[in-house]
Amino acid sequence: MSTMAEHQIINASFEVTSGAVCFGALPDILQGSAAPIQPPPNPRPRVSGTVTMHPLEYNVPAAKGTWNAYTLLQMEASQVEGWFAAHQNVDPLPELLKILRVSGSPYETDSGHTENNDETRAERVLLINRYDWGMDHDMIPDVNEDDFMAYGNTIGLVDHAHGNSYVEKWTQQKPKERGSSENGIWMYIPHPEYMWGRFGFNDEYTEARSFLCFTQRTDFYNTRFPGQPQGLREHETSLQRFRRMIREGKDFSGIDDLSARSTPPPPELRGDSWSVEQPPPESERVGPYSVNDHLLREEDIEAIRASIPPIRDWFKEYLLNRGYTLEDIENRARREEMAVLVDPWKEPIIDLLNELIMSYLERFVLPLRSHGTSSEFAPGLFPSLNSTDADSSRKHIDSWLLKRFTEGPASPTPGLDGVSVLARIKEFLDRRAGSQPVAFDRPCIVGIGRVVVALVADVLESASKNYAYGRDDSWRAAGEKCVITPRSIRLGVYNGDGILGLLRYSAVFWTGRP
């Protein structure tokens, strides 16, 4: 357990006498000092033009007394990467680590919240993001400064009663020369572009007691607190993080992720061109089905997965024409090797893939069951084949699927029991057909089977390339494989190129099994 005595490498101190501080660039401080002391803010994000921002007055109530400031330094070069200030009665390092847990750099994985919400309020942390600063530079005369990014993107923290006088003084100084004074500090960070701030409040959320500022360049894995040998965050590979989340009981279903992506934002966050792909009404969804209806067994799905090359032949040819060597391509193929299915998520993935395929068959194939031949059936299943409307993604996927329907792969998928899969597809359609029997002839059923395999392969490939755990690791130990989870499948479908339109009617896809 750390103690405050361990962290007394203090870089500067200043006094808060008014019970509030102003913060930001010089125009922000000027605005904050002109405004009355605000109650503890609880802002919510809103759209401003093309960005999201929080409305602020640039002052907050703050604990009176001495505040200590600490430079956060890059591990190797000891360059300033950020600043942290805290009231003298606050143990600084635990406070800083708590803030980073709640909301750190948005460029880092598992860095917490990116906007103010009920959870950040409950944790007593206030977020100031890159577009929240006022930055009205016309209010302040220029000072010659070698660092062309220094004006708007370094910030000050100053007692509310002294805001005006400090702006007058700091206006006459280059940002890197302002430093600290009795009632405020200029938190200069070399060469920033965007700035973020985080206030920590007391337990009652009545006054701020700490403040963190950092830039888009701040790497908290490689940034240390004064007197500490290690970084503020412990580096993990994607697979290490995956294993930790397993131990912590992380939900890998992806249902919450899907809900967050498909829920319309509140009106204040809807820009002029906002759009979100929402689930169909419950009355239009199909499933869940019995596991006894599964069309694809574990060995079938594994055979399809194993048949997907890390680099397609056409892309390999493209890379060769661009000057890549065979060794380059082989190294890339090793990095992009198909991810694997592992327990305990293998069974849920198999169930989810079957639910997606059965929903597709019921929604799109079964209504065409009176068409006995491929020539009668195909135009109905691939209606956008020759479409000229704006939905190019649907046209593309219909063209691709028709090719699979009519031609299939160049060679059978090794290990796939195609005969049994086709039999199960026919049995499934017959069971769901009701009083109108299925008239598909054998070539038609074979074509449907090819489409099923193509859809499963596309879903697995998208999940592996874009959402598998371990995919973003620059290095993996020998034998380590990237891992597909149900979350990988759901996000791969939701963000896929046109495939969501075909698989979106699965109830299990959106909400899981009841």
Short mmCIF file of C-alpha atoms in Angstrom, two decimals:
data_model
loop_
_atom_site.label_atom_id
_atom_site.label_comp_id
_atom_site.label_asym_id
_atom_site.label_seq_id
_atom_site.Cartn_x
_atom_site.Cartn_y
_atom_site.Cartn_z
CA MET A 1 0.00 0.00 0.00
CA SER A 2 1.50 3.31 -1.06
CA THR A 3 1.84 6.21 1.33
CA MET A 4 2.02 9.91 0.63
CA ALA A 5 5.57 10.04 1.99
CA GLU A 6 6.71 7.98 -0.98
CA HIS A 7 5.55 10.57 -3.50
CA GLN A 8 7.06 13.84 -2.35
CA ILE A 9 8.92 14.66 -5.58
CA ILE A 10 6.83 17.78 -6.10
CA ASN A 11 7.58 19.91 -9.16
CA ALA A 12 5.54 22.97 -8.16
CA SER A 13 2.92 24.19 -5.68
CA PHE A 14 0.24 26.88 -5.73
CA GLU A 15 -2.51 28.13 -3.44
CA VAL A 16 -6.26 28.01 -4.01
CA THR A 17 -7.83 30.75 -1.88
CA SER A 18 -11.21 31.38 -3.51
CA GLY A 19 -12.61 27.84 -3.39
CA ALA A 20 -12.50 27.47 -7.18
CA VAL A 21 -10.05 27.18 -10.07
CA CYS A 22 -10.18 28.29 -13.69
CA PHE A 23 -8.63 26.06 -16.33
CA GLY A 24 -7.76 25.91 -20.00
CA ALA A 25 -6.02 28.10 -22.54
CA LEU A 26 -5.79 31.83 -21.79
CA PRO A 27 -9.20 32.63 -23.37
CA ASP A 28 -10.78 29.81 -21.35
CA ILE A 29 -9.27 31.11 -18.12
CA LEU A 30 -10.50 34.60 -18.98
CA GLN A 31 -14.02 33.24 -19.52
CA GLY A 32 -13.87 31.16 -16.35
CA SER A 33 -12.70 34.05 -14.20
CA ALA A 34 -15.45 36.32 -15.55
CA ALA A 35 -18.16 33.76 -14.74
CA PRO A 36 -19.46 33.16 -11.22
CA ILE A 37 -18.11 30.07 -9.50
CA GLN A 38 -20.10 27.23 -11.00
CA PRO A 39 -21.73 24.42 -9.04
CA PRO A 40 -19.98 21.07 -9.47
CA PRO A 41 -20.54 20.39 -13.17
CA ASN A 42 -22.37 17.38 -14.50
CA PRO A 43 -22.25 18.01 -18.26
CA ARG A 44 -23.57 15.70 -20.93
CA PRO A 45 -22.11 15.51 -24.43
CA ARG A 46 -23.83 17.23 -27.33
CA VAL A 47 -23.15 17.63 -31.02
CA SER A 48 -21.52 20.85 -32.16
CA GLY A 49 -21.08 20.86 -35.92
CA THR A 50 -19.28 17.63 -36.75
CA VAL A 51 -17.88 16.90 -33.27
CA THR A 52 -19.11 16.01 -29.80
CA MET A 53 -18.39 18.36 -26.93
CA HIS A 54 -19.34 19.12 -23.31
CA PRO A 55 -20.57 22.64 -22.48
CA LEU A 56 -18.30 24.17 -19.82
CA GLU A 57 -17.70 27.51 -18.11
CA TYR A 58 -14.02 26.76 -17.39
CA ASN A 59 -14.22 27.05 -13.64
CA VAL A 60 -15.02 24.46 -10.99
CA PRO A 61 -15.23 24.57 -7.19
CA ALA A 62 -11.95 23.35 -5.74
CA ALA A 63 -10.50 22.53 -2.34
CA LYS A 64 -8.85 25.52 -0.67
CA GLY A 65 -5.23 25.27 0.35
CA THR A 66 -2.00 24.11 -1.22
CA TRP A 67 -2.07 22.13 -4.44
CA ASN A 68 1.02 20.22 -5.52
CA ALA A 69 1.85 19.67 -9.19
CA TYR A 70 3.79 16.78 -10.69
CA THR A 71 5.26 16.35 -14.15
CA LEU A 72 4.52 13.01 -15.79
CA LEU A 73 7.64 11.97 -17.65
CA GLN A 74 8.39 9.68 -20.56
CA MET A 75 10.20 6.60 -19.31
CA GLU A 76 13.26 6.75 -21.56
CA ALA A 77 13.77 10.42 -22.41
CA SER A 78 12.27 12.08 -19.30
CA GLN A 79 10.30 14.39 -21.58
CA VAL A 80 7.16 15.92 -20.07
CA GLU A 81 4.13 13.96 -21.32
CA GLY A 82 1.50 15.32 -18.94
CA TRP A 83 0.80 17.06 -15.64
CA PHE A 84 -1.01 16.05 -12.49
CA ALA A 85 -2.00 18.41 -9.68
CA ALA A 86 -3.65 17.46 -6.39
CA HIS A 87 -4.53 19.06 -3.08
CA GLN A 88 -1.85 18.42 -0.47
CA ASN A 89 -4.22 16.21 1.55
CA VAL A 90 -4.70 13.84 -1.40
CA ASP A 91 -2.35 10.89 -1.94
CA PRO A 92 -1.41 11.70 -5.53
CA LEU A 93 -0.47 8.38 -7.10
CA PRO A 94 -3.59 6.40 -6.07
CA GLU A 95 -5.71 9.38 -7.11
CA LEU A 96 -4.04 9.52 -10.51
CA LEU A 97 -4.39 5.77 -11.06
CA LYS A 98 -8.07 5.95 -10.18
CA ILE A 99 -8.65 8.73 -12.72
CA LEU A 100 -6.85 6.72 -15.40
CA ARG A 101 -9.01 3.70 -14.58
CA VAL A 102 -12.19 5.75 -14.97
CA SER A 103 -11.10 7.71 -18.04
CA GLY A 104 -7.60 7.70 -19.48
CA SER A 105 -6.34 8.36 -22.97
CA PRO A 106 -8.94 7.51 -25.64
CA TYR A 107 -6.10 6.20 -27.79
CA GLU A 108 -5.35 3.36 -25.37
CA THR A 109 -7.14 0.05 -24.92
CA ASP A 110 -9.35 -0.44 -21.86
CA SER A 111 -8.94 3.21 -20.92
CA GLY A 112 -12.41 3.68 -19.45
CA HIS A 113 -15.07 6.16 -20.44
CA THR A 114 -14.67 8.74 -23.19
CA GLU A 115 -17.58 11.03 -22.25
CA ASN A 116 -19.18 12.28 -19.06
CA ASN A 117 -22.02 10.02 -17.96
CA ASP A 118 -23.64 8.58 -14.84
CA GLU A 119 -20.74 6.18 -14.29
CA THR A 120 -18.06 8.89 -14.38
CA ARG A 121 -20.21 11.03 -12.09
CA ALA A 122 -20.49 8.13 -9.64
CA GLU A 123 -16.70 7.77 -9.74
CA ARG A 124 -16.39 11.54 -9.12
CA VAL A 125 -14.37 12.23 -12.26
CA LEU A 126 -15.07 15.08 -14.68
CA LEU A 127 -13.86 14.71 -18.27
CA ILE A 128 -12.67 17.57 -20.48
CA ASN A 129 -12.05 16.29 -24.00
CA ARG A 130 -10.18 17.63 -27.02
CA TYR A 131 -13.14 19.62 -28.38
CA ASP A 132 -14.26 21.00 -25.01
CA TRP A 133 -11.70 23.81 -24.85
CA GLY A 134 -12.86 27.24 -25.99
CA MET A 135 -9.63 28.24 -27.73
CA ASP A 136 -10.86 31.69 -28.85
CA HIS A 137 -7.41 33.00 -29.72
CA ASP A 138 -8.69 36.33 -31.06
CA MET A 139 -9.23 37.42 -27.44
CA ILE A 140 -5.53 37.17 -26.59
CA PRO A 141 -2.62 38.89 -28.38
CA ASP A 142 0.11 36.66 -29.79
CA VAL A 143 3.51 36.12 -28.23
CA ASN A 144 6.39 34.94 -30.38
CA GLU A 145 6.84 31.24 -29.73
CA ASP A 146 9.07 28.70 -31.44
CA ASP A 147 6.64 25.85 -30.74
CA PHE A 148 3.85 26.64 -33.21
CA MET A 149 1.43 24.35 -31.34
CA ALA A 150 2.03 25.94 -27.96
CA TYR A 151 -0.69 28.58 -27.89
CA GLY A 152 -3.93 26.69 -27.70
CA ASN A 153 -2.71 23.27 -26.69
CA THR A 154 -1.05 23.86 -23.38
CA ILE A 155 -3.22 24.92 -20.48
CA GLY A 156 -3.21 26.66 -17.15
CA LEU A 157 -4.80 25.96 -13.77
CA VAL A 158 -5.30 29.05 -11.62
CA ASP A 159 -7.24 30.22 -8.58
CA HIS A 160 -10.55 31.77 -9.67
CA ALA A 161 -9.86 35.09 -7.95
CA HIS A 162 -6.56 35.49 -9.79
CA GLY A 163 -7.63 34.44 -13.29
CA ASN A 164 -7.64 37.91 -14.88
CA SER A 165 -4.30 38.97 -13.45
CA TYR A 166 -2.63 35.72 -14.47
CA VAL A 167 -3.94 36.02 -18.02
CA GLU A 168 -2.47 39.53 -18.20
CA LYS A 169 0.87 38.26 -16.93
CA TRP A 170 0.97 35.08 -19.02
CA THR A 171 0.04 36.99 -22.17
CA GLN A 172 3.46 38.64 -21.99
CA GLN A 173 5.30 35.33 -21.73
CA LYS A 174 5.90 32.41 -24.02
CA PRO A 175 3.98 29.34 -22.82
CA LYS A 176 7.14 27.44 -21.93
CA GLU A 177 8.28 30.38 -19.75
CA ARG A 178 5.10 30.78 -17.68
CA GLY A 179 5.71 28.02 -15.14
CA SER A 180 4.14 28.18 -11.67
CA SER A 181 3.28 31.12 -9.45
CA GLU A 182 1.71 31.59 -6.05
CA ASN A 183 -1.86 31.04 -7.23
CA GLY A 184 -1.59 29.08 -10.43
CA ILE A 185 0.48 27.01 -12.81
CA TRP A 186 0.94 26.80 -16.55
CA MET A 187 1.14 23.11 -17.53
CA TYR A 188 3.43 23.29 -20.51
CA ILE A 189 3.85 20.12 -22.57
CA PRO A 190 6.14 20.36 -25.61
CA HIS A 191 4.69 19.89 -29.10
CA PRO A 192 1.11 18.86 -28.32
CA GLU A 193 -1.73 18.87 -30.80
CA TYR A 194 -4.80 17.95 -28.76
CA MET A 195 -5.35 18.24 -25.01
CA TRP A 196 -7.48 16.36 -22.49
CA GLY A 197 -8.20 17.14 -18.85
CA ARG A 198 -9.64 15.11 -15.97
CA PHE A 199 -10.78 16.55 -12.63
CA GLY A 200 -11.03 14.31 -9.59
CA PHE A 201 -13.65 15.39 -7.02
CA ASN A 202 -14.14 14.62 -3.36
CA ASP A 203 -16.52 11.88 -2.23
CA GLU A 204 -19.45 14.29 -1.94
CA TYR A 205 -18.75 15.71 -5.41
CA THR A 206 -18.74 19.22 -4.01
CA GLU A 207 -15.21 20.33 -4.93
CA ALA A 208 -12.33 19.26 -7.14
CA ARG A 209 -9.26 17.91 -5.44
CA SER A 210 -7.06 16.87 -8.40
CA PHE A 211 -6.49 17.56 -12.08
CA LEU A 212 -4.79 15.58 -14.85
CA CYS A 213 -3.88 16.94 -18.27
CA PHE A 214 -2.34 15.04 -21.19
CA THR A 215 -2.12 15.09 -24.98
CA GLN A 216 -2.79 12.73 -27.87
CA ARG A 217 0.89 11.79 -27.62
CA THR A 218 0.80 10.73 -23.97
CA ASP A 219 1.44 7.01 -23.69
CA PHE A 220 0.57 6.05 -20.12
CA TYR A 221 2.25 2.68 -20.57
CA ASN A 222 5.48 4.59 -21.12
CA THR A 223 4.84 7.55 -18.79
CA ARG A 224 5.83 7.52 -15.13
CA PHE A 225 4.93 9.43 -12.00
CA PRO A 226 7.88 11.21 -10.30
CA GLY A 227 9.86 8.79 -8.17
CA GLN A 228 8.28 5.71 -9.74
CA PRO A 229 10.35 3.41 -11.96
CA GLN A 230 7.44 1.87 -13.85
CA GLY A 231 4.82 3.27 -16.21
CA LEU A 232 1.40 4.34 -15.00
CA ARG A 233 -0.19 1.47 -16.91
CA GLU A 234 1.15 -2.04 -17.27
CA HIS A 235 1.55 -3.06 -20.88
CA GLU A 236 -0.42 -6.10 -21.97
CA THR A 237 -0.61 -7.79 -25.32
CA SER A 238 -4.10 -8.33 -26.63
CA LEU A 239 -3.92 -12.01 -25.70
CA GLN A 240 -2.62 -11.21 -22.20
CA ARG A 241 -5.51 -8.80 -21.77
CA PHE A 242 -7.87 -11.48 -23.07
CA ARG A 243 -6.64 -13.98 -20.46
CA ARG A 244 -6.94 -11.38 -17.70
CA MET A 245 -10.51 -10.62 -18.74
CA ILE A 246 -11.27 -14.33 -18.62
CA ARG A 247 -10.07 -14.42 -15.02
CA GLU A 248 -12.18 -11.35 -14.24
CA GLY A 249 -15.31 -12.96 -15.68
CA LYS A 250 -15.62 -10.68 -18.71
CA ASP A 251 -18.70 -11.21 -20.87
CA PHE A 252 -17.52 -12.09 -24.39
CA SER A 253 -20.99 -12.44 -25.91
CA GLY A 254 -20.82 -9.02 -27.57
CA ILE A 255 -24.51 -8.39 -26.91
CA ASP A 256 -23.80 -5.22 -24.91
CA ASP A 257 -21.46 -4.00 -27.66
CA LEU A 258 -24.18 -4.64 -30.23
CA SER A 259 -26.76 -2.82 -28.12
CA ALA A 260 -24.47 0.19 -27.71
CA ARG A 261 -23.84 0.39 -31.45
CA SER A 262 -27.46 -0.09 -32.50
CA THR A 263 -29.15 2.18 -29.95
CA PRO A 264 -29.92 5.63 -31.42
CA PRO A 265 -28.08 8.44 -29.64
CA PRO A 266 -30.10 10.99 -27.69
CA PRO A 267 -31.34 13.96 -29.76
CA GLU A 268 -28.56 16.26 -28.55
CA LEU A 269 -25.97 13.86 -29.99
CA ARG A 270 -27.60 13.44 -33.39
CA GLY A 271 -25.82 15.36 -36.10
CA ASP A 272 -27.35 16.24 -39.45
CA SER A 273 -26.34 12.94 -41.01
CA TRP A 274 -26.44 10.51 -38.09
CA SER A 275 -27.55 6.97 -38.80
CA VAL A 276 -27.39 3.71 -36.93
CA GLU A 277 -28.32 0.19 -37.99
CA GLN A 278 -31.07 -0.88 -35.60
CA PRO A 279 -32.51 -4.34 -34.98
CA PRO A 280 -35.68 -5.23 -36.86
CA PRO A 281 -38.90 -5.24 -34.82
CA GLU A 282 -39.26 -8.31 -32.63
CA SER A 283 -42.20 -9.44 -34.75
CA GLU A 284 -39.87 -9.78 -37.74
CA ARG A 285 -37.12 -11.70 -35.97
CA VAL A 286 -36.88 -15.48 -36.18
CA GLY A 287 -35.45 -18.02 -33.78
CA PRO A 288 -34.18 -19.18 -31.46
CA TYR A 289 -34.19 -22.67 -32.89
CA SER A 290 -33.56 -25.96 -31.16
CA VAL A 291 -29.93 -27.05 -31.06
CA ASN A 292 -31.23 -30.26 -32.62
CA ASP A 293 -31.93 -28.21 -35.77
CA HIS A 294 -28.29 -27.19 -36.19
CA LEU A 295 -27.19 -27.51 -39.80
CA LEU A 296 -23.47 -27.32 -39.12
CA ARG A 297 -21.67 -29.46 -36.58
CA GLU A 298 -18.47 -28.43 -34.86
CA GLU A 299 -16.36 -30.39 -37.36
CA ASP A 300 -18.14 -28.67 -40.28
CA ILE A 301 -17.47 -25.20 -38.92
CA GLU A 302 -13.88 -26.11 -38.13
CA ALA A 303 -13.43 -27.39 -41.69
CA ILE A 304 -14.77 -24.11 -43.09
CA ARG A 305 -12.54 -22.10 -40.76
CA ALA A 306 -9.45 -24.11 -41.67
CA SER A 307 -10.13 -23.64 -45.39
CA ILE A 308 -9.90 -19.84 -45.23
CA PRO A 309 -6.45 -18.70 -46.37
CA PRO A 310 -4.79 -15.83 -44.50
CA ILE A 311 -4.10 -14.16 -47.85
CA ARG A 312 -6.27 -14.74 -50.92
CA ASP A 313 -4.58 -15.59 -54.21
CA TRP A 314 -5.75 -12.38 -55.87
CA PHE A 315 -4.32 -10.31 -53.02
CA LYS A 316 -1.06 -12.23 -53.11
CA GLU A 317 -0.79 -11.40 -56.81
CA TYR A 318 -1.53 -7.76 -56.04
CA LEU A 319 1.23 -7.64 -53.41
CA LEU A 320 3.73 -9.24 -55.77
CA ASN A 321 2.91 -6.64 -58.40
CA ARG A 322 3.49 -3.94 -55.79
CA GLY A 323 7.02 -5.18 -55.17
CA TYR A 324 6.50 -7.38 -52.09
CA THR A 325 8.75 -10.42 -51.89
CA LEU A 326 7.49 -13.91 -51.21
CA GLU A 327 9.14 -13.69 -47.80
CA ASP A 328 7.19 -10.48 -47.07
CA ILE A 329 3.97 -12.18 -48.05
CA GLU A 330 4.73 -15.29 -45.99
CA ASN A 331 5.42 -13.13 -42.93
CA ARG A 332 2.16 -11.29 -43.49
CA ALA A 333 0.32 -14.58 -43.87
CA ARG A 334 1.68 -15.73 -40.51
CA ARG A 335 0.47 -12.52 -38.87
CA GLU A 336 -2.96 -12.81 -40.47
CA GLU A 337 -3.42 -16.53 -39.88
CA MET A 338 -7.02 -17.45 -39.14
CA ALA A 339 -7.99 -17.16 -35.50
CA VAL A 340 -9.25 -20.22 -33.64
CA LEU A 341 -12.32 -21.17 -31.63
CA VAL A 342 -11.58 -22.16 -28.05
CA ASP A 343 -13.58 -23.28 -25.03
CA PRO A 344 -15.70 -22.11 -23.34
CA TRP A 345 -16.89 -19.98 -26.31
CA LYS A 346 -16.69 -22.65 -29.00
CA GLU A 347 -20.18 -23.99 -28.30
CA PRO A 348 -21.83 -20.51 -28.16
CA ILE A 349 -20.13 -19.62 -31.46
CA ILE A 350 -21.36 -22.81 -33.12
CA ASP A 351 -24.86 -22.07 -31.86
CA LEU A 352 -24.72 -18.44 -33.01
CA LEU A 353 -23.48 -19.34 -36.50
CA ASN A 354 -26.26 -21.89 -36.88
CA GLU A 355 -28.85 -19.39 -35.68
CA LEU A 356 -27.63 -16.85 -38.23
CA ILE A 357 -27.78 -19.36 -41.07
CA MET A 358 -31.17 -20.79 -40.10
CA SER A 359 -32.61 -17.28 -39.82
CA TYR A 360 -31.28 -16.53 -43.32
CA LEU A 361 -32.88 -19.69 -44.71
CA GLU A 362 -36.22 -18.97 -43.06
CA ARG A 363 -36.28 -15.30 -43.97
CA PHE A 364 -34.92 -15.37 -47.53
CA VAL A 365 -34.89 -18.93 -48.87
CA LEU A 366 -38.10 -20.46 -47.53
CA PRO A 367 -40.44 -17.86 -49.09
CA LEU A 368 -39.10 -18.93 -52.51
CA ARG A 369 -39.74 -22.65 -51.94
CA SER A 370 -42.21 -22.92 -54.83
CA HIS A 371 -39.41 -22.23 -57.34
CA GLY A 372 -38.14 -25.65 -58.28
CA THR A 373 -35.09 -24.82 -60.38
CA SER A 374 -32.06 -22.62 -59.95
CA SER A 375 -33.07 -20.38 -62.85
CA GLU A 376 -36.43 -19.68 -61.19
CA PHE A 377 -35.03 -19.41 -57.68
CA ALA A 378 -31.87 -17.29 -58.09
CA PRO A 379 -33.49 -13.99 -59.19
CA GLY A 380 -35.61 -14.00 -56.05
CA LEU A 381 -32.74 -14.81 -53.69
CA PHE A 382 -30.36 -12.27 -55.26
CA PRO A 383 -32.68 -9.38 -56.17
CA SER A 384 -30.00 -6.68 -56.16
CA LEU A 385 -27.82 -8.43 -58.68
CA ASN A 386 -28.50 -5.87 -61.42
CA SER A 387 -29.75 -3.08 -59.20
CA THR A 388 -28.58 0.48 -59.87
CA ASP A 389 -29.76 1.92 -56.56
CA ALA A 390 -27.48 3.41 -53.93
CA ASP A 391 -27.24 0.18 -51.92
CA SER A 392 -23.98 -0.90 -53.51
CA SER A 393 -23.08 -3.20 -50.61
CA ARG A 394 -26.19 -5.34 -51.18
CA LYS A 395 -25.52 -5.42 -54.91
CA HIS A 396 -21.97 -6.55 -54.25
CA ILE A 397 -22.96 -9.33 -51.87
CA ASP A 398 -25.70 -10.58 -54.19
CA SER A 399 -23.20 -10.77 -57.06
CA TRP A 400 -20.74 -12.62 -54.87
CA LEU A 401 -23.33 -15.03 -53.49
CA LEU A 402 -24.79 -15.78 -56.93
CA LYS A 403 -21.32 -16.79 -58.06
CA ARG A 404 -21.07 -19.12 -55.07
CA PHE A 405 -24.60 -20.42 -55.74
CA THR A 406 -23.91 -21.29 -59.36
CA GLU A 407 -20.24 -22.26 -59.32
CA GLY A 408 -19.20 -23.02 -55.77
CA PRO A 409 -15.55 -23.29 -54.74
CA ALA A 410 -12.87 -24.56 -57.09
CA SER A 411 -12.54 -27.67 -54.93
CA PRO A 412 -14.55 -29.19 -52.06
CA THR A 413 -13.81 -27.95 -48.55
CA PRO A 414 -11.56 -30.57 -46.92
CA GLY A 415 -13.20 -32.16 -43.90
CA LEU A 416 -16.67 -30.79 -44.62
CA ASP A 417 -19.37 -33.47 -44.78
CA GLY A 418 -21.25 -31.77 -47.59
CA VAL A 419 -23.74 -34.59 -48.12
CA SER A 420 -24.90 -34.50 -44.50
CA VAL A 421 -25.04 -30.68 -44.45
CA LEU A 422 -27.23 -30.63 -47.57
CA ALA A 423 -29.51 -33.26 -46.05
CA ARG A 424 -29.91 -31.22 -42.86
CA ILE A 425 -30.65 -28.06 -44.87
CA LYS A 426 -33.39 -29.88 -46.82
CA GLU A 427 -34.85 -31.35 -43.63
CA PHE A 428 -34.86 -27.93 -41.95
CA LEU A 429 -36.66 -26.31 -44.88
CA ASP A 430 -39.20 -29.13 -45.05
CA ARG A 431 -39.97 -28.80 -41.33
CA ARG A 432 -40.53 -25.04 -41.63
CA ALA A 433 -42.48 -25.19 -44.89
CA GLY A 434 -45.89 -25.94 -43.44
CA SER A 435 -48.61 -26.71 -45.96
CA GLN A 436 -46.63 -25.42 -48.96
CA PRO A 437 -43.95 -28.02 -49.71
CA VAL A 438 -40.41 -27.25 -50.78
CA ALA A 439 -40.02 -27.70 -54.54
CA PHE A 440 -36.26 -27.14 -54.84
CA ASP A 441 -34.52 -29.64 -57.10
CA ARG A 442 -31.13 -31.15 -56.29
CA PRO A 443 -29.01 -28.46 -58.05
CA CYS A 444 -30.96 -25.81 -56.18
CA ILE A 445 -30.28 -27.43 -52.79
CA VAL A 446 -26.61 -27.80 -53.70
CA GLY A 447 -26.47 -24.10 -54.57
CA ILE A 448 -28.12 -23.18 -51.27
CA GLY A 449 -25.52 -25.29 -49.47
CA ARG A 450 -22.75 -23.41 -51.24
CA VAL A 451 -24.27 -20.09 -50.16
CA VAL A 452 -24.48 -21.32 -46.55
CA VAL A 453 -20.78 -22.26 -46.56
CA ALA A 454 -19.86 -18.93 -48.18
CA LEU A 455 -21.78 -16.95 -45.57
CA VAL A 456 -20.22 -18.84 -42.66
CA ALA A 457 -16.75 -18.42 -44.17
CA ASP A 458 -17.31 -14.69 -44.65
CA VAL A 459 -18.49 -14.24 -41.06
CA LEU A 460 -15.54 -16.21 -39.67
CA GLU A 461 -13.05 -14.33 -41.84
CA SER A 462 -14.41 -10.93 -40.80
CA ALA A 463 -14.42 -11.96 -37.13
CA SER A 464 -10.85 -13.23 -37.40
CA LYS A 465 -9.34 -10.31 -39.30
CA ASN A 466 -11.09 -7.49 -37.46
CA TYR A 467 -12.27 -8.60 -34.02
CA ALA A 468 -10.22 -11.58 -32.87
CA TYR A 469 -8.28 -11.15 -29.63
CA GLY A 470 -4.57 -11.02 -30.38
CA ARG A 471 -4.97 -9.61 -33.88
CA ASP A 472 -3.58 -6.19 -32.95
CA ASP A 473 -0.50 -7.60 -31.21
CA SER A 474 2.70 -6.70 -33.05
CA TRP A 475 4.29 -9.88 -31.69
CA ARG A 476 2.95 -13.25 -30.56
CA ALA A 477 4.84 -16.13 -29.02
CA ALA A 478 5.42 -19.21 -31.16
CA GLY A 479 2.26 -21.26 -31.28
CA GLU A 480 0.01 -18.47 -29.95
CA LYS A 481 -3.18 -18.10 -31.97
CA CYS A 482 -5.65 -15.27 -32.16
CA VAL A 483 -9.02 -16.16 -30.61
CA ILE A 484 -12.55 -15.71 -31.94
CA THR A 485 -15.33 -15.14 -29.41
CA PRO A 486 -19.09 -14.64 -29.87
CA ARG A 487 -18.35 -10.91 -29.66
CA SER A 488 -16.04 -11.26 -32.67
CA ILE A 489 -18.85 -12.90 -34.64
CA ARG A 490 -21.48 -10.33 -33.73
CA LEU A 491 -19.29 -7.32 -34.49
CA GLY A 492 -18.05 -8.92 -37.71
CA VAL A 493 -21.64 -9.31 -38.89
CA TYR A 494 -22.81 -5.91 -37.67
CA ASN A 495 -19.96 -4.03 -39.34
CA GLY A 496 -19.58 -6.34 -42.33
CA ASP A 497 -19.92 -5.28 -45.94
CA GLY A 498 -23.59 -5.94 -46.68
CA ILE A 499 -23.88 -9.17 -44.73
CA LEU A 500 -25.91 -7.66 -41.89
CA GLY A 501 -28.81 -7.18 -44.28
CA LEU A 502 -28.96 -10.96 -44.75
CA LEU A 503 -28.43 -12.07 -41.16
CA ARG A 504 -30.13 -9.30 -39.17
CA TYR A 505 -33.38 -11.20 -38.59
CA SER A 506 -31.85 -13.62 -36.10
CA ALA A 507 -33.26 -13.00 -32.63
CA VAL A 508 -30.27 -14.72 -31.03
CA PHE A 509 -27.89 -12.40 -32.88
CA TRP A 510 -29.32 -9.33 -31.11
CA THR A 511 -30.25 -10.64 -27.69
CA GLY A 512 -28.80 -14.11 -27.23
CA ARG A 513 -30.80 -17.09 -26.08
CA PRO A 514 -33.49 -16.36 -23.49
#
